[in-house]
Amino acid sequence: MNNLIPKHIAIIMDGNGRWAKLQGFKTRIRGHEIGVTALRNTATHASEMGIKYLTVYAFSEENWSRPKSEIDALMSILIRSLSSELETLQKNGIRLNAIGNLDNLPRNCKKELQETIKATSSNNTMTLTLALSYGSRQEILIATKNIAKQVLEGTLKINEINDISFSKELSTYGLPDPELMIRTSGEQRISNFLLWQSSYAELVFLPVLWPDFSKEHLEDAILQYQNRERRMGKTSDQIEIKE
Ligand code: IPE
Ligand code: IPE
Ligand code: MG
């Protein structure tokens, strides 16, 4: 057991649709709307707890294959939330950031996103990264192509390709790797999220549906993290000696 607060937490916010169904709503949309409230509360608590980076999976590259009506609703919730949440971001010193294939977002959505990113750029309590139209395999392929291009152009030698030079080509460059990855809704999979970056993250799967996620769930996940022994390939004895 340690009492370390992770520097970077990644969350797969899953279960909005099931939540709406369980509540008796006709469509899944209400789940996404309440999901925004859960994100607002989580980001506020995380910044108060001293977490420096929070990265949330809001829309995957694969989510583009959902029905158009759901995609349209999600995009309009995103546009609305970006402006309505600005006050919360500023009040809590949260800097907004985004990763993913942002060019695929509707133009007004990308514009609103860029404006909010700019407006919060000098905040330094916590960085909140939204993964939008994000896919980790796609991100790794883009990085690989950029590396190949540099080798062809002669600006990078093959033996200079390593963890550090490769990480520089990922959209998360500048963020530390997450130490803790949480997925809500009970599903136990990564769904193409931060595959490279989470190679040593502690995974915590919680049965709660995202709209019901509260401060207590966040604290529970952190407690589970604190009870893990992070050996990074070493033996338990080596870790104990170090402590
Ligand atoms: C997560 O909730 C939000 C997005 C993927 C956009 P879902 O919409 O996946 O909800 P479930 O998993 O179907 O309940
Ligand atoms: C992952 O959830 C993506 C987000 C939370 C944004 P999905 O609901 O899309 O994942 P799968 O399809 O169950 O793996
Ligand atoms: Mg889901």
Tab-separated table of C-alpha atoms and ligand atoms in Angstrom, residues 11-16 18 28 56-63 66 131 134 183-185 187 189-193, ligand 2:
chain	number	residue	atom	x	y	z
A	11	ILE	CA	-10.805	6.989	-18.071
A	12	ILE	CA	-12.880	5.015	-20.564
A	13	MET	CA	-16.254	6.607	-19.841
A	14	ASP	CA	-18.546	3.736	-20.784
A	15	GLY	CA	-22.180	2.819	-20.116
A	16	ASN	CA	-24.167	5.932	-21.089
A	18	ARG	CA	-27.245	1.289	-20.839
A	28	ARG	CA	-29.533	6.714	-25.415
A	56	VAL	CA	-10.966	10.758	-21.048
A	57	TYR	CA	-12.182	8.645	-23.946
A	58	ALA	CA	-15.173	10.609	-25.221
A	59	PHE	CA	-15.561	9.330	-28.810
A	60	SER	CA	-13.578	6.621	-30.530
A	61	GLU	CA	-12.639	6.343	-34.175
A	62	GLU	CA	-14.871	3.231	-34.208
A	63	ASN	CA	-17.820	5.193	-32.765
A	66	ARG	CA	-22.902	4.237	-34.767
A	131	ALA	CA	-9.917	11.812	-26.799
A	134	TYR	CA	-9.444	8.761	-31.276
A	183	ARG	CA	-13.105	1.737	-17.320
A	184	THR	CA	-16.672	2.026	-16.140
A	185	SER	CA	-19.734	-0.094	-17.090
A	187	GLU	CA	-16.665	-4.133	-19.657
A	189	ARG	CA	-11.367	-4.243	-22.479
A	190	ILE	CA	-9.288	-1.319	-23.723
A	191	SER	CA	-11.225	-0.653	-26.976
A	192	ASN	CA	-8.290	0.916	-28.830
A	193	PHE	CA	-7.450	3.508	-26.152
B	2	IPE	C1	-15.266	2.984	-25.882
B	2	IPE	O1	-16.582	2.622	-25.612
B	2	IPE	C2	-15.228	4.377	-26.404
B	2	IPE	C3	-15.653	5.414	-25.465
B	2	IPE	C4	-15.924	5.259	-24.196
B	2	IPE	C5	-15.728	6.719	-26.025
B	2	IPE	P1	-17.436	1.742	-26.647
B	2	IPE	O2	-18.730	1.498	-25.985
B	2	IPE	O3	-17.451	2.376	-27.964
B	2	IPE	O4	-16.557	0.421	-26.724
B	2	IPE	P2	-16.937	-1.065	-27.139
B	2	IPE	O5	-17.547	-0.995	-28.499
B	2	IPE	O6	-17.905	-1.573	-26.113
B	2	IPE	O7	-15.643	-1.812	-27.090
